[in-house]
Amino acid sequence: MKSIRNLAVLTSGILILSGCYKAPDDNVYYEDLDLVHTNYDVQKASGDSSYPNVYKTYAVADSIGLASNTDEVDVESVNEPEFRINIRNTVINNMENYGYTAVAATDTPDIYVSLTVTYINTKGVDYYPIYWGGGGYGYGYPYYGYGGSWYYPSYTWVPSYYSYDQGSLLIDWMDIKNAVRIPDNDTVYYKVDVVWDCTISGLVRNSTDADRNSRFKAAIDQGFEQSPYLKH
Amino acid sequence: MKKIILISTLLLSLSGISRAQDMIFTLDYNFGYATGDFETFVPDPAYRGGGLQYTRFLDGNENIGIGMYIDWQGWYKKHPRSTFAYYGDNATVSNSDMNAVKFAYLYVTPVMASFNYYFVKESSVLPFVGLNVGAVYTEQELNISAISNRVNTAWDFAVGGEAGLHVVFGESGVGANVTGKYTYSFYKNTFHNVQLTTEGGSFVSIGVGLSFLMLR
């Protein structure tokens, strides 16, 4: 009798402990970690009923900037032609669909659309807010310059997040129309507000080129789709 | 830590079997259903869970059993990709939207006193109903993609009800056990970043396992 009882105790003990493992019971795929995050200038949006209709013209950066603290990627690799053209064309298509008119960057567009890839190695950190403008982290964010002038982006929000070992693409709308000149004896500086940005995380790494391009296109389209307030 | 508690309780239970003559131990595998706001968070059933229960019959009235139990249940839900407003810390207005997959995790550990009424005495089939009161330790976690992780943990007062059945096999005192429990804890949490508020933590647990009955 005792042996039956002991066997029952052992069996049920195994049963109960096997029910207590804490690991999730579902797989997580790379595409599950893709993320499209858009921000807009809430002050402009709430204080100006015509926003963003004050902006008519735009220009998209010819090349993709790089903000990185590792030598695992370089500017050339993020400007690989097929990748760069795919990004630019997708952005341009969306700008046109929303009723904006392309002009040359040198013709002082209302909006300058900068493209930046971030790849920052933050081992042991789940996510990490980027702080732009102060340069305190030394990531070398490429200030936008053309026509002999330098434009410093200014955000009213913490611009972005990203995950370690993934990389992100940032699409920033810089308000050239309302750029504020900062007095300086030697160089022409402007402070420009970033009035909209789109961060696409999780797509830069861990995918084949073809897969990467199609995922980026879909993600950029998604960024505009979830920002219908941009539409004219 | 939870495993240590479970193993300790198991060992204590085993040591008690040889001495006691008027008690029931049960060891259950549990699966669970979240209800109320918990269901919104993790709508799928939980297949991970278990529990230990000790019940002692009152001297002079063996229709009444008083005891305690500790259960554990873990839910997981991968919410499909969607677009939602995202709020910064302390922000009351969102100027941000996200398109992402959300991963929701919920773990509860009720530690409850139980008051059971058994409809029959000294039978091989012992149906019962009960009321439970105690506390639930809740761990609620929400991850968005790989960039945002929020965890909230709390102990909360809880009440619940239970109905079940012990079926004893022969003279051994070993039997099968089926129970259904409803538990409501006064848990409250808001994940500010997605404006998700959980008010009241309720769930149903269905346990099947073995019971060890010692009759006088």
Short mmCIF file of C-alpha atoms in Angstrom, two decimals:
data_model
loop_
_atom_site.label_atom_id
_atom_site.label_comp_id
_atom_site.label_asym_id
_atom_site.label_seq_id
_atom_site.Cartn_x
_atom_site.Cartn_y
_atom_site.Cartn_z
CA MET A 1 0.00 0.00 0.00
CA LYS A 2 2.80 2.34 0.94
CA SER A 3 4.57 1.70 -2.35
CA ILE A 4 1.44 2.71 -4.28
CA ARG A 5 1.28 5.88 -2.29
CA ASN A 6 4.94 6.68 -2.84
CA LEU A 7 4.65 6.03 -6.55
CA ALA A 8 1.62 8.31 -6.71
CA VAL A 9 3.45 11.05 -4.84
CA LEU A 10 6.45 10.79 -7.13
CA THR A 11 4.29 10.81 -10.26
CA SER A 12 2.27 13.79 -9.17
CA GLY A 13 5.40 15.63 -8.05
CA ILE A 14 6.89 15.26 -11.51
CA LEU A 15 3.58 16.28 -13.05
CA ILE A 16 3.24 19.42 -11.00
CA LEU A 17 6.81 20.57 -11.45
CA SER A 18 6.63 19.99 -15.18
CA GLY A 19 3.70 22.40 -15.26
CA CYS A 20 5.73 25.15 -13.65
CA TYR A 21 8.35 25.99 -16.23
CA LYS A 22 8.31 29.65 -17.08
CA ALA A 23 9.53 29.76 -20.66
CA PRO A 24 7.06 31.10 -23.21
CA ASP A 25 5.42 28.48 -25.36
CA ASP A 26 5.60 30.28 -28.65
CA ASN A 27 8.39 31.05 -31.08
CA VAL A 28 9.56 34.58 -31.78
CA TYR A 29 10.71 35.29 -35.32
CA TYR A 30 12.91 38.10 -36.54
CA GLU A 31 10.00 39.79 -38.29
CA ASP A 32 8.11 39.82 -34.99
CA LEU A 33 10.72 42.25 -33.72
CA ASP A 34 10.35 44.67 -36.64
CA LEU A 35 8.96 47.92 -35.41
CA VAL A 36 7.73 51.11 -37.05
CA HIS A 37 7.62 54.07 -34.70
CA THR A 38 6.48 57.51 -35.79
CA ASN A 39 6.54 60.78 -33.85
CA TYR A 40 5.24 64.18 -34.74
CA ASP A 41 5.55 67.61 -33.27
CA VAL A 42 2.56 67.67 -30.98
CA GLN A 43 2.78 71.42 -30.46
CA LYS A 44 2.61 72.11 -34.14
CA ALA A 45 -0.13 69.55 -34.57
CA SER A 46 -2.33 70.91 -31.81
CA GLY A 47 -1.55 74.60 -32.17
CA ASP A 48 -1.75 74.97 -35.91
CA SER A 49 -4.83 73.64 -37.60
CA SER A 50 -3.18 73.87 -40.98
CA TYR A 51 -0.36 71.54 -39.94
CA PRO A 52 1.24 70.07 -41.91
CA ASN A 53 -0.23 71.93 -44.84
CA VAL A 54 2.21 74.75 -44.23
CA TYR A 55 4.75 72.50 -45.91
CA LYS A 56 4.48 72.12 -49.65
CA THR A 57 7.87 71.17 -51.00
CA TYR A 58 10.41 68.61 -50.00
CA ALA A 59 13.76 67.13 -50.85
CA VAL A 60 15.07 63.72 -49.82
CA ALA A 61 18.70 63.22 -48.87
CA ASP A 62 20.79 61.74 -51.65
CA SER A 63 22.67 59.46 -49.31
CA ILE A 64 22.05 57.69 -46.05
CA GLY A 65 23.83 58.91 -42.96
CA LEU A 66 25.26 56.59 -40.36
CA ALA A 67 25.20 56.94 -36.59
CA SER A 68 27.25 54.16 -35.09
CA ASN A 69 29.64 53.38 -32.30
CA THR A 70 31.05 50.28 -33.89
CA ASP A 71 33.20 49.61 -36.93
CA GLU A 72 31.04 46.67 -37.97
CA VAL A 73 29.27 48.93 -40.47
CA ASP A 74 30.44 51.90 -42.50
CA VAL A 75 28.81 54.62 -44.58
CA GLU A 76 29.55 52.75 -47.79
CA SER A 77 27.77 49.63 -46.63
CA VAL A 78 24.60 51.50 -45.67
CA ASN A 79 24.69 53.28 -49.02
CA GLU A 80 24.89 50.12 -51.09
CA PRO A 81 23.05 51.26 -54.26
CA GLU A 82 20.13 48.85 -54.28
CA PHE A 83 19.41 49.50 -50.61
CA ARG A 84 19.76 53.28 -50.89
CA ILE A 85 17.66 53.55 -54.05
CA ASN A 86 14.94 51.37 -52.57
CA ILE A 87 14.77 53.53 -49.45
CA ARG A 88 14.78 56.83 -51.36
CA ASN A 89 12.22 55.76 -53.93
CA THR A 90 9.87 54.42 -51.30
CA VAL A 91 10.08 57.67 -49.33
CA ILE A 92 9.58 59.75 -52.48
CA ASN A 93 6.55 57.69 -53.54
CA ASN A 94 4.95 58.24 -50.17
CA MET A 95 5.71 61.98 -50.17
CA GLU A 96 4.13 62.30 -53.62
CA ASN A 97 1.11 60.25 -52.58
CA TYR A 98 0.59 62.61 -49.65
CA GLY A 99 0.63 65.63 -51.94
CA TYR A 100 4.11 67.09 -51.51
CA THR A 101 6.16 68.52 -54.34
CA ALA A 102 9.79 67.59 -54.88
CA VAL A 103 12.37 70.33 -55.32
CA ALA A 104 16.15 70.28 -55.35
CA ALA A 105 17.76 70.38 -51.93
CA THR A 106 19.53 73.59 -52.94
CA ASP A 107 16.17 75.27 -53.66
CA THR A 108 15.39 75.44 -49.94
CA PRO A 109 12.57 72.93 -49.58
CA ASP A 110 10.00 73.35 -46.82
CA ILE A 111 10.90 69.89 -45.60
CA TYR A 112 14.23 68.18 -45.91
CA VAL A 113 13.92 64.44 -45.40
CA SER A 114 17.09 63.02 -43.91
CA LEU A 115 17.85 59.32 -43.89
CA THR A 116 20.04 57.83 -41.20
CA VAL A 117 20.94 54.31 -40.25
CA THR A 118 21.81 53.80 -36.60
CA TYR A 119 23.80 50.81 -35.58
CA ILE A 120 24.86 51.13 -32.00
CA ASN A 121 26.25 48.27 -30.03
CA THR A 122 24.68 48.34 -26.59
CA LYS A 123 25.33 44.91 -25.22
CA GLY A 124 23.43 44.25 -22.05
CA VAL A 125 21.00 47.08 -22.64
CA ASP A 126 17.53 46.20 -23.82
CA TYR A 127 16.80 49.55 -25.33
CA TYR A 128 18.48 52.86 -25.29
CA PRO A 129 17.09 56.29 -26.02
CA ILE A 130 19.22 58.25 -28.41
CA TYR A 131 19.98 61.77 -27.43
CA TRP A 132 20.72 63.93 -30.42
CA GLY A 133 22.14 67.37 -30.55
CA GLY A 134 24.42 67.30 -27.56
CA GLY A 135 26.82 64.84 -29.02
CA GLY A 136 27.30 63.49 -25.53
CA TYR A 137 27.37 59.91 -26.62
CA GLY A 138 29.79 60.48 -29.43
CA TYR A 139 27.80 58.65 -32.02
CA GLY A 140 28.70 61.22 -34.64
CA TYR A 141 25.23 62.03 -35.80
CA PRO A 142 25.78 63.67 -39.18
CA TYR A 143 24.41 67.13 -39.00
CA TYR A 144 22.79 68.01 -42.22
CA GLY A 145 24.65 70.48 -44.33
CA TYR A 146 24.17 71.88 -47.80
CA GLY A 147 24.78 75.12 -49.61
CA GLY A 148 27.51 76.09 -47.19
CA SER A 149 25.10 76.02 -44.24
CA TRP A 150 24.76 73.59 -41.37
CA TYR A 151 21.42 72.51 -39.98
CA TYR A 152 21.15 71.17 -36.48
CA PRO A 153 18.14 68.96 -35.89
CA SER A 154 16.10 69.68 -32.79
CA TYR A 155 13.52 67.27 -31.42
CA THR A 156 10.64 67.89 -29.08
CA TRP A 157 10.63 64.20 -28.18
CA VAL A 158 13.17 61.56 -27.37
CA PRO A 159 13.77 60.59 -30.96
CA SER A 160 14.07 56.89 -31.00
CA TYR A 161 14.76 53.48 -29.60
CA TYR A 162 16.34 50.49 -31.04
CA SER A 163 17.46 47.12 -30.00
CA TYR A 164 20.98 45.94 -29.57
CA ASP A 165 22.36 44.18 -32.62
CA GLN A 166 19.56 45.19 -34.91
CA GLY A 167 20.03 48.68 -36.20
CA SER A 168 17.41 51.18 -37.22
CA LEU A 169 16.57 53.47 -40.08
CA LEU A 170 15.50 56.99 -39.16
CA ILE A 171 13.52 59.13 -41.56
CA ASP A 172 13.44 62.70 -40.24
CA TRP A 173 11.42 65.62 -41.53
CA MET A 174 13.44 68.75 -40.91
CA ASP A 175 11.50 72.01 -40.93
CA ILE A 176 13.72 74.07 -43.23
CA LYS A 177 10.88 76.51 -43.82
CA ASN A 178 11.08 77.70 -40.23
CA ALA A 179 14.80 77.23 -39.66
CA VAL A 180 16.24 79.58 -37.07
CA ARG A 181 19.63 81.03 -37.84
CA ILE A 182 22.17 80.89 -35.05
CA PRO A 183 24.62 83.79 -35.12
CA ASP A 184 28.17 82.79 -35.84
CA ASN A 185 31.03 84.70 -37.34
CA ASP A 186 32.45 82.04 -39.60
CA THR A 187 29.78 79.55 -40.56
CA VAL A 188 26.07 79.80 -41.24
CA TYR A 189 24.24 77.65 -38.69
CA TYR A 190 20.55 76.92 -38.50
CA LYS A 191 18.53 75.18 -35.87
CA VAL A 192 15.75 73.18 -37.47
CA ASP A 193 12.87 71.43 -35.76
CA VAL A 194 12.23 67.84 -36.65
CA VAL A 195 8.47 67.87 -37.15
CA TRP A 196 8.03 64.21 -37.98
CA ASP A 197 10.17 61.15 -37.78
CA CYS A 198 9.85 57.51 -38.50
CA THR A 199 12.07 54.93 -36.89
CA ILE A 200 12.20 51.49 -38.41
CA SER A 201 13.89 49.02 -36.11
CA GLY A 202 14.91 45.46 -36.39
CA LEU A 203 15.27 45.26 -40.15
CA VAL A 204 18.83 46.23 -40.86
CA ARG A 205 20.41 42.99 -39.77
CA ASN A 206 19.49 39.35 -39.94
CA SER A 207 17.95 39.26 -43.36
CA THR A 208 18.93 38.67 -46.94
CA ASP A 209 19.21 41.65 -49.28
CA ALA A 210 15.98 40.86 -51.14
CA ASP A 211 14.09 40.21 -47.96
CA ARG A 212 15.56 43.30 -46.37
CA ASN A 213 14.52 45.56 -49.25
CA SER A 214 10.97 44.30 -49.33
CA ARG A 215 10.66 44.57 -45.55
CA PHE A 216 12.01 48.13 -45.61
CA LYS A 217 9.61 49.12 -48.33
CA ALA A 218 6.69 47.70 -46.39
CA ALA A 219 7.89 49.34 -43.17
CA ILE A 220 8.33 52.79 -44.76
CA ASP A 221 4.88 52.50 -46.32
CA GLN A 222 3.56 51.56 -42.90
CA GLY A 223 5.22 54.62 -41.35
CA PHE A 224 3.35 56.93 -43.71
CA GLU A 225 0.13 54.95 -43.46
CA GLN A 226 0.04 55.30 -39.68
CA SER A 227 0.65 59.07 -40.04
CA PRO A 228 -2.40 60.16 -42.01
CA TYR A 229 -2.16 63.67 -40.52
CA LEU A 230 0.71 64.31 -42.94
CA LYS A 231 -1.58 64.03 -45.93
CA HIS A 232 -2.53 67.18 -47.82
CA MET B 1 12.35 30.81 -5.73
CA LYS B 2 8.93 29.55 -6.69
CA LYS B 3 10.36 26.09 -7.32
CA ILE B 4 12.06 26.10 -3.92
CA ILE B 5 8.76 26.93 -2.26
CA LEU B 6 7.01 24.22 -4.23
CA ILE B 7 9.63 21.59 -3.45
CA SER B 8 9.67 22.56 0.24
CA THR B 9 5.91 22.32 0.41
CA LEU B 10 6.04 18.96 -1.34
CA LEU B 11 8.56 17.60 1.16
CA LEU B 12 6.53 18.91 4.10
CA SER B 13 3.47 17.29 2.61
CA LEU B 14 5.25 13.95 2.25
CA SER B 15 6.46 14.04 5.83
CA GLY B 16 2.93 14.69 7.00
CA ILE B 17 1.35 11.77 5.23
CA SER B 18 2.72 9.09 7.50
CA ARG B 19 1.50 10.81 10.67
CA ALA B 20 -1.79 12.38 9.81
CA GLN B 21 -5.01 10.49 9.82
CA ASP B 22 -7.57 13.15 8.98
CA MET B 23 -6.35 15.22 6.12
CA ILE B 24 -6.15 15.43 2.37
CA PHE B 25 -3.16 16.43 0.30
CA THR B 26 -3.62 17.15 -3.36
CA LEU B 27 -1.11 17.71 -6.09
CA ASP B 28 -2.58 19.09 -9.26
CA TYR B 29 -1.63 20.01 -12.74
CA ASN B 30 -3.53 23.20 -13.51
CA PHE B 31 -4.60 24.85 -16.67
CA GLY B 32 -6.15 28.26 -16.48
CA TYR B 33 -8.37 30.82 -18.13
CA ALA B 34 -7.88 34.49 -17.52
CA THR B 35 -11.08 36.45 -17.05
CA GLY B 36 -11.94 40.15 -16.85
CA ASP B 37 -9.08 42.51 -17.62
CA PHE B 38 -6.64 39.63 -17.43
CA GLU B 39 -8.43 38.02 -20.37
CA THR B 40 -7.86 41.15 -22.43
CA PHE B 41 -4.18 40.88 -21.65
CA VAL B 42 -3.77 37.12 -22.17
CA PRO B 43 -6.87 35.72 -23.88
CA ASP B 44 -5.48 32.26 -24.58
CA PRO B 45 -5.69 29.44 -22.01
CA ALA B 46 -2.63 28.76 -19.88
CA TYR B 47 -1.25 25.26 -20.04
CA ARG B 48 1.50 25.84 -17.54
CA GLY B 49 0.49 25.51 -13.95
CA GLY B 50 0.28 23.41 -10.86
CA GLY B 51 -0.72 23.44 -7.25
CA LEU B 52 -0.47 21.90 -3.82
CA GLN B 53 -3.29 21.82 -1.32
CA TYR B 54 -3.54 20.69 2.25
CA THR B 55 -6.92 20.25 3.94
CA ARG B 56 -7.63 19.10 7.48
CA PHE B 57 -11.07 17.98 8.55
CA LEU B 58 -12.58 19.56 11.63
CA ASP B 59 -12.69 17.37 14.70
CA GLY B 60 -16.31 16.53 15.32
CA ASN B 61 -17.52 17.66 11.93
CA GLU B 62 -15.89 15.95 9.04
CA ASN B 63 -18.07 17.75 6.54
CA ILE B 64 -15.86 20.78 7.07
CA GLY B 65 -12.28 20.97 5.87
CA ILE B 66 -9.93 23.86 6.51
CA GLY B 67 -6.62 24.16 4.77
CA MET B 68 -4.43 26.11 2.45
CA TYR B 69 -3.06 25.89 -1.03
CA ILE B 70 -0.46 27.38 -3.28
CA ASP B 71 -0.96 27.40 -7.03
CA TRP B 72 1.01 28.73 -9.94
CA GLN B 73 -0.18 29.60 -13.41
CA GLY B 74 1.61 31.14 -16.39
CA TRP B 75 -0.01 32.72 -19.45
CA TYR B 76 1.59 33.96 -22.63
CA LYS B 77 0.15 35.76 -25.61
CA LYS B 78 1.82 37.05 -28.73
CA HIS B 79 -0.57 39.76 -29.87
CA PRO B 80 -0.55 40.11 -33.65
CA ARG B 81 1.11 43.12 -35.24
CA SER B 82 -1.00 46.24 -34.87
CA THR B 83 -0.74 50.02 -34.85
CA PHE B 84 -1.32 51.80 -31.57
CA ALA B 85 -0.66 55.11 -29.85
CA TYR B 86 2.47 55.15 -27.76
CA TYR B 87 2.93 57.39 -24.71
CA GLY B 88 6.23 58.57 -23.37
CA ASP B 89 6.89 58.41 -19.65
CA ASN B 90 4.70 60.96 -17.86
CA ALA B 91 3.17 62.13 -21.15
CA THR B 92 -0.55 62.77 -21.08
CA VAL B 93 -0.83 63.28 -24.82
CA SER B 94 0.59 60.90 -27.35
CA ASN B 95 2.43 62.26 -30.35
CA SER B 96 3.65 58.86 -31.27
CA ASP B 97 2.37 55.75 -33.02
CA MET B 98 3.84 52.30 -33.20
CA ASN B 99 3.35 49.34 -35.43
CA ALA B 100 4.65 46.30 -33.64
CA VAL B 101 4.02 42.88 -32.13
CA LYS B 102 3.25 42.85 -28.41
CA PHE B 103 4.29 40.02 -26.14
CA ALA B 104 2.22 39.62 -22.99
CA TYR B 105 3.20 37.47 -20.02
CA LEU B 106 1.17 36.88 -16.89
CA TYR B 107 2.13 34.76 -13.90
CA VAL B 108 0.03 34.35 -10.78
CA THR B 109 0.80 32.58 -7.51
CA PRO B 110 -2.22 32.37 -5.21
CA VAL B 111 -1.45 31.52 -1.58
CA MET B 112 -4.86 30.97 -0.06
CA ALA B 113 -6.64 29.63 2.99
CA SER B 114 -9.48 27.31 2.02
CA PHE B 115 -12.75 26.50 3.76
CA ASN B 116 -14.41 23.48 2.22
CA TYR B 117 -17.72 21.77 2.77
CA TYR B 118 -17.82 18.04 1.95
CA PHE B 119 -21.24 16.71 1.09
CA VAL B 120 -20.56 13.16 2.30
CA LYS B 121 -18.33 11.55 4.93
CA GLU B 122 -16.10 8.51 4.68
CA SER B 123 -17.00 7.80 1.11
CA SER B 124 -14.83 6.84 -1.83
CA VAL B 125 -16.30 9.81 -3.70
CA LEU B 126 -15.99 13.13 -1.92
CA PRO B 127 -17.55 16.12 -3.69
CA PHE B 128 -17.01 19.49 -2.08
CA VAL B 129 -17.40 23.22 -2.47
CA GLY B 130 -15.27 25.85 -0.82
CA LEU B 131 -14.45 29.47 -0.21
CA ASN B 132 -10.90 30.74 -0.39
CA VAL B 133 -9.25 33.86 0.93
CA GLY B 134 -5.63 34.94 0.84
CA ALA B 135 -3.22 36.70 -1.43
CA VAL B 136 -2.05 36.44 -5.02
CA TYR B 137 1.40 37.34 -6.25
CA THR B 138 1.06 38.70 -9.78
CA GLU B 139 3.76 39.33 -12.33
CA GLN B 140 2.52 41.12 -15.44
CA GLU B 141 4.93 41.82 -18.27
CA LEU B 142 4.49 43.55 -21.60
CA ASN B 143 7.17 43.65 -24.27
CA ILE B 144 6.85 45.59 -27.49
CA SER B 145 9.07 44.25 -30.24
CA ALA B 146 12.48 44.16 -28.61
CA ILE B 147 12.57 47.78 -27.57
CA SER B 148 10.20 48.18 -24.68
CA ASN B 149 9.90 46.06 -21.61
CA ARG B 150 7.53 46.80 -18.75
CA VAL B 151 7.05 44.55 -15.72
CA ASN B 152 4.74 45.04 -12.78
CA THR B 153 4.69 42.78 -9.72
CA ALA B 154 2.40 42.93 -6.70
CA TRP B 155 0.91 40.99 -3.81
CA ASP B 156 -2.81 41.59 -3.48
CA PHE B 157 -5.62 40.44 -1.25
CA ALA B 158 -7.75 37.83 -3.00
CA VAL B 159 -10.94 35.85 -2.60
CA GLY B 160 -12.31 32.92 -4.52
CA GLY B 161 -14.53 29.92 -4.71
CA GLU B 162 -13.90 26.29 -5.48
CA ALA B 163 -15.75 23.11 -6.35
CA GLY B 164 -14.17 19.73 -6.70
CA LEU B 165 -14.22 16.00 -6.32
CA HIS B 166 -11.90 13.47 -4.70
CA VAL B 167 -12.23 9.87 -5.80
CA VAL B 168 -10.40 7.43 -3.54
CA PHE B 169 -9.12 4.15 -4.94
CA GLY B 170 -9.56 1.31 -2.48
CA GLU B 171 -7.88 1.26 0.92
CA SER B 172 -4.73 3.08 -0.07
CA GLY B 173 -6.15 6.54 0.44
CA VAL B 174 -4.71 7.52 -2.92
CA GLY B 175 -7.21 9.02 -5.27
CA ALA B 176 -7.87 11.23 -8.24
CA ASN B 177 -8.69 14.83 -7.85
CA VAL B 178 -10.55 17.32 -10.03
CA THR B 179 -11.11 20.92 -8.96
CA GLY B 180 -12.27 24.15 -10.46
CA LYS B 181 -11.31 27.40 -8.79
CA TYR B 182 -12.24 30.99 -9.43
CA THR B 183 -9.93 33.61 -7.95
CA TYR B 184 -10.27 37.37 -7.84
CA SER B 185 -7.41 39.53 -6.61
CA PHE B 186 -7.49 43.28 -6.08
CA TYR B 187 -4.65 43.75 -8.51
CA LYS B 188 -4.35 47.04 -10.33
CA ASN B 189 -1.82 48.18 -12.86
CA THR B 190 -1.49 50.58 -15.76
CA PHE B 191 1.09 50.23 -18.50
CA HIS B 192 1.29 53.91 -19.23
CA ASN B 193 3.15 53.55 -22.52
CA VAL B 194 0.17 51.87 -24.19
CA GLN B 195 -2.50 53.17 -21.78
CA LEU B 196 -3.47 49.65 -20.77
CA THR B 197 -5.13 49.42 -17.37
CA THR B 198 -5.80 46.19 -15.53
CA GLU B 199 -8.23 46.52 -12.66
CA GLY B 200 -8.89 43.30 -10.79
CA GLY B 201 -7.01 40.09 -11.50
CA SER B 202 -9.38 37.22 -12.02
CA PHE B 203 -8.92 33.77 -13.43
CA VAL B 204 -10.30 30.25 -13.43
CA SER B 205 -8.05 27.28 -12.72
CA ILE B 206 -8.93 23.73 -13.57
CA GLY B 207 -6.82 21.22 -11.68
CA VAL B 208 -6.45 17.51 -12.21
CA GLY B 209 -4.16 15.40 -10.12
CA LEU B 210 -3.83 13.07 -7.22
CA SER B 211 -5.20 13.25 -3.72
CA PHE B 212 -3.98 11.49 -0.62
CA LEU B 213 -6.75 10.92 1.85
CA MET B 214 -6.18 9.77 5.42
CA LEU B 215 -9.44 8.73 7.10
CA ARG B 216 -9.82 8.01 10.76
#
